[in-house]
């Protein structure tokens, strides 16, 4: 018997077993080779090498000739194409399946071998050790029926049909487009070990580098791998650093240290908080025991970014005064600069996170006395640039006296002409500057101090108005204010404005009480202590608070405080920066005193709790 005859017998036995027939004499003697050919195509491994695709030849009369000319699928063709996997081989044999006689073999296995090589490969691939056997169970139910012959231990199929490749799913959840998660927020970052500021977590803002977001990957594991350290700053990829142009960040606004991106990171609304306090201390040596009411009032929700304190007739020990300020503001603020002119003190504190964006600080002084050695009247000015906005702070003490209005106007004119600022700092808008007026050479100007302007009314008339006034309405008194009248006439403080006044006159009190001058002089109560402001752009400064601090009574003047919201703009790196410099020795001494005070308070509480009082009933 030849090889073809053996194959026919084997095929007949397997067909009988699958169909449940035991009597060989009852079965047909021959089967059409077309069905053998169809099952052969389904059984062959998809990884077998196949010849390139050729044009389909015309139908042949001999079925075995059709088998020889049948195209085999190559391993290079896509396994994910549904038209080329699984039942894709049925398409070319559609003509053969139209024969009704082929339906008897639709649910049964078929084995067709063309030689010993196929038989050997069938045994190897179909062996139980093959890793591809179990993958046929991932096929749909209609295709899985073709592999039911696996339950027969006496039969090994010659082809494993792999399931179509499914699209790869991400093992990790995709990262949100908003990279500004809680761990990456850096704006208004505070130390969490300080009890006083535990409620400021709401200050955290949604700031992230906009340029970095454009190239961020969508895999959180990749983001974590890009971090260069253990900080909460946004990760930076090495290729971004390599591709960074050195032209960016020099004098250009884009990518600069003081540019828009860095500004938006810390101030998304581009507003900074400024706190200003002015106080005539009357030269008293004794300082208040606590300055919290002056700098950190309890009726305000948040602290500010800048604290500027101007003093007239300051205490003899100026260093002690600065240490007390540092002790009150605590470790979150540093003294950026301090200047003095005789007994005029001007101190600038800034939040320590922001010192890197401050330029070098410059100051100038002017005396308005005829004898320049007597430095009790005059002005001190401090100027610097924060990002791209220039600031000028002036504290001054004008000539005193109820009727000396003209002398006070002369003091003002001399100060704006003689105050030599800025010196090295570039003018942010030189086209709007006037050489004869220092206040026009800065974007934001705050002028505060003891201006000594009085109320043009006698003492009894002032007291009568105060008794009749209902609530914070001070308009009846302000109608007699000298400063408001001169500002309205344009004789002084041109371009400046002042917030509405809703507090009592700050001059002149008896020390330690709320009674106006009870001496024989019977001085008229007046609004001598003022805070005024001007800006190059309209509406750059918004008043948040303007009031007097009535709890500090060590002087005949009450301190006046103001809180302002100031608009800031991005800058360029052509501004000489201060390199984060501040008075470190003052900072350490202030913190040491703050810790000592806290330890003493705790010891006092413990001693009070441990003390026992005996009583006899």
CSV table of C-alpha atoms in Angstrom, one decimal, residues 214-569:
chain,number,residue,atom,x,y,z
A,214,UNK,CA,3.7,70.0,27.7
A,215,UNK,CA,6.3,67.2,27.7
A,216,UNK,CA,5.1,65.3,30.7
A,217,UNK,CA,4.5,61.5,30.2
A,218,UNK,CA,1.2,59.9,31.1
A,219,UNK,CA,2.8,57.3,33.4
A,220,UNK,CA,3.1,58.0,37.1
A,221,UNK,CA,6.0,55.6,37.5
A,222,UNK,CA,7.9,57.5,34.8
A,223,UNK,CA,7.2,60.7,36.6
A,224,UNK,CA,8.6,59.4,39.8
A,225,UNK,CA,11.7,58.1,38.0
A,226,UNK,CA,12.4,61.6,36.6
A,227,UNK,CA,12.7,63.2,40.1
A,228,UNK,CA,16.3,64.3,40.6
A,229,UNK,CA,15.9,64.6,44.4
A,230,UNK,CA,13.4,64.1,47.2
A,231,UNK,CA,11.9,67.6,47.1
A,232,UNK,CA,8.4,68.4,46.0
A,233,UNK,CA,9.6,70.4,43.1
A,234,UNK,CA,8.5,69.5,39.6
A,235,UNK,CA,10.7,66.8,38.0
A,236,UNK,CA,13.1,67.9,35.3
A,237,UNK,CA,14.3,65.5,32.6
A,238,UNK,CA,18.0,65.5,31.6
A,239,UNK,CA,17.1,66.0,27.9
A,240,UNK,CA,15.2,69.2,28.8
A,241,UNK,CA,18.3,70.5,30.5
A,242,UNK,CA,20.5,69.6,27.6
A,243,UNK,CA,18.2,71.4,25.1
A,244,UNK,CA,17.9,74.5,27.2
A,245,UNK,CA,19.1,77.6,25.3
A,246,UNK,CA,21.5,79.8,27.3
A,247,UNK,CA,19.8,82.8,25.7
A,248,UNK,CA,16.7,82.0,27.8
A,249,UNK,CA,16.9,83.3,31.3
A,250,UNK,CA,19.5,85.9,30.7
A,251,UNK,CA,17.8,89.2,29.7
A,252,UNK,CA,14.7,87.7,28.1
A,253,UNK,CA,11.5,87.5,30.0
A,254,UNK,CA,10.6,83.9,28.9
A,255,UNK,CA,12.3,81.3,31.1
A,256,UNK,CA,14.0,83.9,33.3
A,257,UNK,CA,14.4,83.6,37.0
A,258,UNK,CA,12.2,86.6,37.4
A,259,UNK,CA,10.0,85.7,34.4
A,260,UNK,CA,6.3,84.9,34.1
A,261,UNK,CA,6.7,81.2,34.7
A,262,UNK,CA,8.4,81.7,38.1
A,263,UNK,CA,6.0,84.4,39.0
A,264,UNK,CA,2.9,82.3,38.3
A,265,UNK,CA,4.4,79.5,40.4
A,266,UNK,CA,4.4,81.6,43.5
A,267,UNK,CA,1.7,84.2,42.7
A,268,UNK,CA,-0.9,82.8,40.3
A,269,UNK,CA,-3.0,85.9,40.7
A,270,UNK,CA,0.1,88.2,40.5
A,271,UNK,CA,-0.7,90.0,43.7
A,272,UNK,CA,1.5,90.3,46.8
A,273,UNK,CA,0.5,91.3,50.3
A,274,UNK,CA,2.2,94.4,51.9
A,275,UNK,CA,1.8,95.3,55.5
A,276,UNK,CA,2.9,98.8,56.6
A,277,UNK,CA,3.1,100.2,60.1
A,278,UNK,CA,4.0,103.7,61.2
A,279,UNK,CA,4.6,104.8,64.7
A,280,UNK,CA,6.0,107.8,66.6
A,281,UNK,CA,7.5,106.2,69.6
A,282,UNK,CA,8.2,109.6,71.3
A,283,UNK,CA,11.8,108.4,72.1
A,284,UNK,CA,10.6,106.1,74.9
A,285,UNK,CA,13.2,103.6,76.1
A,286,UNK,CA,10.6,101.1,77.3
A,287,UNK,CA,9.2,99.0,74.5
A,288,UNK,CA,5.9,97.2,74.6
A,289,UNK,CA,6.0,93.8,76.1
A,290,UNK,CA,4.3,92.3,73.1
A,291,UNK,CA,4.2,93.5,69.5
A,292,UNK,CA,1.8,90.9,68.2
A,293,UNK,CA,-1.1,93.4,68.1
A,294,UNK,CA,1.0,95.7,66.0
A,295,UNK,CA,2.2,93.2,63.4
A,296,UNK,CA,0.0,90.2,63.7
A,297,UNK,CA,-3.6,91.3,64.6
A,298,UNK,CA,-6.0,88.5,65.4
A,299,UNK,CA,-8.8,89.9,63.2
A,300,UNK,CA,-6.8,89.1,60.0
A,301,UNK,CA,-6.8,85.6,58.5
A,302,UNK,CA,-3.4,85.5,57.0
A,303,UNK,CA,0.0,87.1,57.4
A,304,UNK,CA,1.4,89.2,54.6
A,305,UNK,CA,4.4,88.8,52.3
A,306,UNK,CA,6.2,92.0,53.2
A,307,UNK,CA,6.3,93.9,56.5
A,308,UNK,CA,7.6,97.5,56.4
A,309,UNK,CA,7.8,99.3,59.7
A,310,UNK,CA,8.6,103.0,59.9
A,311,UNK,CA,9.5,104.7,63.2
A,312,UNK,CA,9.7,108.3,64.1
A,313,UNK,CA,11.5,109.5,67.3
A,314,UNK,CA,12.6,105.9,67.8
A,315,UNK,CA,14.1,104.3,70.9
A,316,UNK,CA,17.8,104.9,71.6
A,317,UNK,CA,18.6,101.2,71.1
A,318,UNK,CA,17.8,100.6,67.4
A,319,UNK,CA,19.3,97.1,67.4
A,320,UNK,CA,17.0,96.0,70.2
A,321,UNK,CA,14.0,97.3,68.3
A,322,UNK,CA,14.9,95.2,65.2
A,323,UNK,CA,15.5,92.1,67.4
A,324,UNK,CA,12.0,92.6,68.9
A,325,UNK,CA,10.5,92.8,65.4
A,326,UNK,CA,12.3,89.5,64.3
A,327,UNK,CA,11.2,87.8,67.5
A,328,UNK,CA,7.5,88.8,66.8
A,329,UNK,CA,7.5,87.8,63.2
A,330,UNK,CA,9.2,84.5,63.9
A,331,UNK,CA,11.3,82.1,61.7
A,332,UNK,CA,9.1,82.6,58.5
A,333,UNK,CA,10.4,86.1,57.9
A,334,UNK,CA,13.9,87.6,57.5
A,335,UNK,CA,15.0,91.2,57.7
A,336,UNK,CA,15.8,92.1,54.1
A,337,UNK,CA,17.1,95.6,54.9
A,338,UNK,CA,17.2,98.3,57.6
A,339,UNK,CA,18.0,102.0,57.3
A,340,UNK,CA,18.1,104.9,59.7
A,341,UNK,CA,18.4,108.7,59.7
A,342,UNK,CA,18.9,109.8,63.2
A,343,UNK,CA,15.8,108.7,65.1
A,344,UNK,CA,14.0,107.7,61.9
A,345,UNK,CA,14.0,103.9,61.4
A,346,UNK,CA,12.8,102.0,58.4
A,347,UNK,CA,12.9,98.2,58.5
A,348,UNK,CA,11.9,95.8,55.7
A,349,UNK,CA,11.0,92.2,56.5
A,350,UNK,CA,10.2,89.7,53.8
A,351,UNK,CA,9.0,86.1,53.8
A,352,UNK,CA,12.1,84.0,53.6
A,353,UNK,CA,10.8,82.0,50.5
A,354,UNK,CA,10.8,85.2,48.5
A,355,UNK,CA,14.3,86.6,49.1
A,356,UNK,CA,15.6,85.1,45.9
A,357,UNK,CA,13.3,87.3,43.8
A,358,UNK,CA,14.3,90.6,45.5
A,359,UNK,CA,16.9,92.8,43.9
A,360,UNK,CA,19.7,94.6,45.7
A,361,UNK,CA,18.2,97.1,48.2
A,362,UNK,CA,19.1,100.7,48.1
A,363,UNK,CA,18.4,103.5,50.5
A,364,UNK,CA,18.8,107.3,50.8
A,365,UNK,CA,18.1,109.9,53.4
A,366,UNK,CA,17.1,113.5,53.5
A,367,UNK,CA,17.1,115.9,56.4
A,368,UNK,CA,14.7,118.9,56.4
A,369,UNK,CA,16.3,120.7,59.4
A,370,UNK,CA,18.2,123.9,58.8
A,371,UNK,CA,21.0,122.4,60.9
A,372,UNK,CA,21.7,119.1,59.3
A,373,UNK,CA,23.3,117.6,62.4
A,374,UNK,CA,19.9,117.5,64.1
A,375,UNK,CA,18.3,114.5,62.5
A,376,UNK,CA,14.9,114.5,64.0
A,377,UNK,CA,13.0,115.7,60.9
A,378,UNK,CA,13.5,114.4,57.5
A,379,UNK,CA,12.9,111.1,55.5
A,380,UNK,CA,14.4,107.7,54.9
A,381,UNK,CA,13.7,105.9,51.6
A,382,UNK,CA,14.3,102.3,50.7
A,383,UNK,CA,13.9,101.0,47.1
A,384,UNK,CA,14.1,97.5,45.5
A,385,UNK,CA,12.6,95.5,42.8
A,386,UNK,CA,10.5,92.4,43.3
A,387,UNK,CA,10.2,90.3,40.1
A,388,UNK,CA,9.5,93.1,37.6
A,389,UNK,CA,7.9,95.6,39.9
A,390,UNK,CA,9.9,98.3,41.7
A,391,UNK,CA,8.9,99.5,45.2
A,392,UNK,CA,9.7,102.6,47.1
A,393,UNK,CA,9.0,103.0,50.8
A,394,UNK,CA,9.5,106.4,52.5
A,395,UNK,CA,9.0,107.2,56.2
A,396,UNK,CA,9.2,110.8,57.1
A,397,UNK,CA,8.7,113.3,60.0
A,398,UNK,CA,7.5,116.8,59.0
A,399,UNK,CA,7.6,120.0,60.9
A,400,UNK,CA,5.3,120.1,63.8
A,401,UNK,CA,2.9,122.9,64.8
A,402,UNK,CA,-0.8,123.6,64.2
A,403,UNK,CA,-0.3,126.5,61.8
A,404,UNK,CA,2.9,125.4,60.0
A,405,UNK,CA,1.3,124.1,56.9
A,406,UNK,CA,3.6,125.9,54.5
A,407,UNK,CA,6.7,124.5,56.2
A,408,UNK,CA,5.4,121.0,55.9
A,409,UNK,CA,4.8,121.5,52.2
A,410,UNK,CA,8.4,122.7,51.9
A,411,UNK,CA,9.6,119.5,53.6
A,412,UNK,CA,7.7,117.4,51.1
A,413,UNK,CA,9.2,119.2,48.1
A,414,UNK,CA,12.7,118.9,49.5
A,415,UNK,CA,12.3,115.2,50.0
A,416,UNK,CA,11.0,114.3,46.5
A,417,UNK,CA,13.8,116.3,44.9
A,418,UNK,CA,16.8,115.3,47.2
A,419,UNK,CA,16.0,111.6,47.7
A,420,UNK,CA,18.5,110.0,45.3
A,421,UNK,CA,16.9,106.8,44.3
A,422,UNK,CA,17.3,104.5,42.4
A,423,UNK,CA,21.1,104.4,42.2
A,424,UNK,CA,22.1,101.2,40.4
A,425,UNK,CA,18.8,99.5,39.9
A,426,UNK,CA,17.3,100.0,36.4
A,427,UNK,CA,14.2,101.9,36.1
A,428,UNK,CA,11.4,99.6,35.0
A,429,UNK,CA,9.7,102.4,33.1
A,430,UNK,CA,12.0,105.3,32.4
A,431,UNK,CA,9.6,107.0,30.0
A,432,UNK,CA,7.3,107.9,32.9
A,433,UNK,CA,10.0,109.1,35.2
A,434,UNK,CA,10.6,112.7,36.3
A,435,UNK,CA,14.0,113.7,37.4
A,436,UNK,CA,12.6,116.2,40.0
A,437,UNK,CA,10.3,113.7,41.7
A,438,UNK,CA,11.6,110.4,43.1
A,439,UNK,CA,8.1,109.0,43.5
A,440,UNK,CA,7.7,108.9,39.7
A,441,UNK,CA,10.7,106.6,39.3
A,442,UNK,CA,9.1,103.6,40.9
A,443,UNK,CA,6.1,101.5,40.1
A,444,UNK,CA,4.6,101.3,43.6
A,445,UNK,CA,5.3,104.0,46.2
A,446,UNK,CA,4.2,104.0,49.9
A,447,UNK,CA,4.8,107.1,52.0
A,448,UNK,CA,4.0,106.9,55.7
A,449,UNK,CA,5.0,108.7,58.9
A,450,UNK,CA,4.2,111.5,61.2
A,451,UNK,CA,3.2,114.2,58.7
A,452,UNK,CA,2.0,116.5,61.6
A,453,UNK,CA,-1.0,117.9,59.7
A,454,UNK,CA,-3.7,118.8,62.2
A,455,UNK,CA,-7.4,119.5,62.4
A,456,UNK,CA,-8.4,123.1,61.9
A,457,UNK,CA,-10.8,123.2,64.8
A,458,UNK,CA,-10.5,124.0,68.5
A,459,UNK,CA,-10.2,121.3,71.2
A,460,UNK,CA,-13.8,121.6,72.5
A,461,UNK,CA,-15.2,121.5,69.0
A,462,UNK,CA,-13.3,118.3,68.2
A,463,UNK,CA,-14.5,116.7,71.5
A,464,UNK,CA,-18.1,117.6,70.7
A,465,UNK,CA,-17.9,116.0,67.2
A,466,UNK,CA,-16.4,112.9,68.7
A,467,UNK,CA,-19.3,112.6,71.2
A,468,UNK,CA,-21.9,113.1,68.5
A,469,UNK,CA,-20.3,110.7,66.0
A,470,UNK,CA,-22.1,107.4,65.6
A,471,UNK,CA,-19.8,104.4,64.8
A,472,UNK,CA,-16.8,104.7,62.5
A,473,UNK,CA,-18.0,107.7,60.5
A,474,UNK,CA,-15.3,110.3,60.9
A,475,UNK,CA,-16.4,112.5,58.0
A,476,UNK,CA,-17.4,115.4,60.3
A,477,UNK,CA,-13.8,115.5,61.6
A,478,UNK,CA,-12.1,114.9,58.3
A,479,UNK,CA,-13.8,118.0,56.9
A,480,UNK,CA,-11.3,120.0,59.0
A,481,UNK,CA,-8.2,118.0,58.1
A,482,UNK,CA,-5.3,120.0,56.7
A,483,UNK,CA,-3.7,117.2,54.7
A,484,UNK,CA,-6.9,116.3,52.8
A,485,UNK,CA,-7.4,119.9,51.9
A,486,UNK,CA,-3.9,120.4,50.6
A,487,UNK,CA,-3.9,117.2,48.7
A,488,UNK,CA,-7.2,118.2,47.1
A,489,UNK,CA,-5.7,121.5,46.1
A,490,UNK,CA,-2.6,119.8,44.6
A,491,UNK,CA,-0.1,121.5,46.8
A,492,UNK,CA,1.3,118.2,48.3
A,493,UNK,CA,1.5,114.5,47.5
A,494,UNK,CA,0.6,114.9,43.9
A,495,UNK,CA,-0.7,111.7,42.5
A,496,UNK,CA,-1.1,110.0,45.9
A,497,UNK,CA,-4.3,108.8,47.5
A,498,UNK,CA,-5.3,107.6,50.9
A,499,UNK,CA,-7.8,105.0,52.1
A,500,UNK,CA,-10.9,106.1,53.9
A,501,UNK,CA,-10.3,106.8,57.6
A,502,UNK,CA,-12.6,105.0,60.1
A,503,UNK,CA,-10.6,105.3,63.3
A,504,UNK,CA,-10.1,108.0,66.0
A,505,UNK,CA,-7.4,110.6,65.8
A,506,UNK,CA,-4.0,109.1,66.8
A,507,UNK,CA,-2.6,112.2,68.4
A,508,UNK,CA,-2.3,113.2,71.2
A,509,UNK,CA,-2.9,110.8,74.1
A,510,UNK,CA,-1.8,110.6,77.7
A,511,UNK,CA,0.7,107.7,78.0
A,512,UNK,CA,-0.9,104.5,79.2
A,513,UNK,CA,-4.5,105.6,78.7
A,514,UNK,CA,-7.1,106.6,76.1
A,515,UNK,CA,-7.5,110.2,77.2
A,516,UNK,CA,-6.4,112.9,74.9
A,517,UNK,CA,-3.9,115.5,76.1
A,518,UNK,CA,-5.0,116.5,79.7
A,519,UNK,CA,-2.0,118.8,80.3
A,520,UNK,CA,-2.2,122.5,80.4
A,521,UNK,CA,-1.4,122.7,76.6
A,522,UNK,CA,-4.7,120.9,75.7
A,523,UNK,CA,-3.4,120.0,72.3
A,524,UNK,CA,-6.0,119.3,69.6
A,525,UNK,CA,-6.6,115.7,68.7
A,526,UNK,CA,-5.4,115.2,65.0
A,527,UNK,CA,-4.7,112.6,62.4
A,528,UNK,CA,-0.9,113.2,62.2
A,529,UNK,CA,0.1,109.6,61.4
A,530,UNK,CA,-0.9,108.6,57.9
A,531,UNK,CA,-0.2,106.1,55.1
A,532,UNK,CA,-0.6,107.2,51.5
A,533,UNK,CA,0.3,105.5,48.2
A,534,UNK,CA,0.6,106.0,44.5
A,535,UNK,CA,1.3,103.7,41.5
A,536,UNK,CA,2.2,104.1,37.8
A,537,UNK,CA,-0.7,101.9,36.7
A,538,UNK,CA,-4.1,102.6,38.0
A,539,UNK,CA,-5.7,100.1,40.4
A,540,UNK,CA,-2.4,98.4,41.1
A,541,UNK,CA,-2.8,98.9,44.8
A,542,UNK,CA,-5.9,97.7,46.6
A,543,UNK,CA,-6.5,98.7,50.3
A,544,UNK,CA,-7.4,95.7,52.5
A,545,UNK,CA,-7.2,97.4,55.9
A,546,UNK,CA,-6.5,100.8,57.3
A,547,UNK,CA,-6.7,101.3,61.0
A,548,UNK,CA,-5.0,102.3,64.2
A,549,UNK,CA,-3.6,100.0,66.9
A,550,UNK,CA,-5.3,101.1,70.1
A,551,UNK,CA,-3.7,98.5,72.3
A,552,UNK,CA,-0.2,100.0,72.3
A,553,UNK,CA,-0.1,102.9,74.7
A,554,UNK,CA,3.5,103.5,75.5
A,555,UNK,CA,3.6,106.7,73.4
A,556,UNK,CA,1.4,109.8,72.9
A,557,UNK,CA,0.8,108.5,69.3
A,558,UNK,CA,-1.1,105.4,68.3
A,559,UNK,CA,0.4,103.2,65.6
A,560,UNK,CA,-1.3,103.2,62.3
A,561,UNK,CA,-1.3,100.1,60.2
A,562,UNK,CA,-2.3,99.3,56.6
A,563,UNK,CA,-2.7,96.1,54.6
A,564,UNK,CA,-2.5,96.4,50.8
A,565,UNK,CA,-2.8,94.0,47.9
A,566,UNK,CA,-0.3,95.1,45.2
A,567,UNK,CA,-0.1,93.8,41.6
A,568,UNK,CA,3.2,92.6,40.4
A,569,UNK,CA,4.6,91.9,37.0
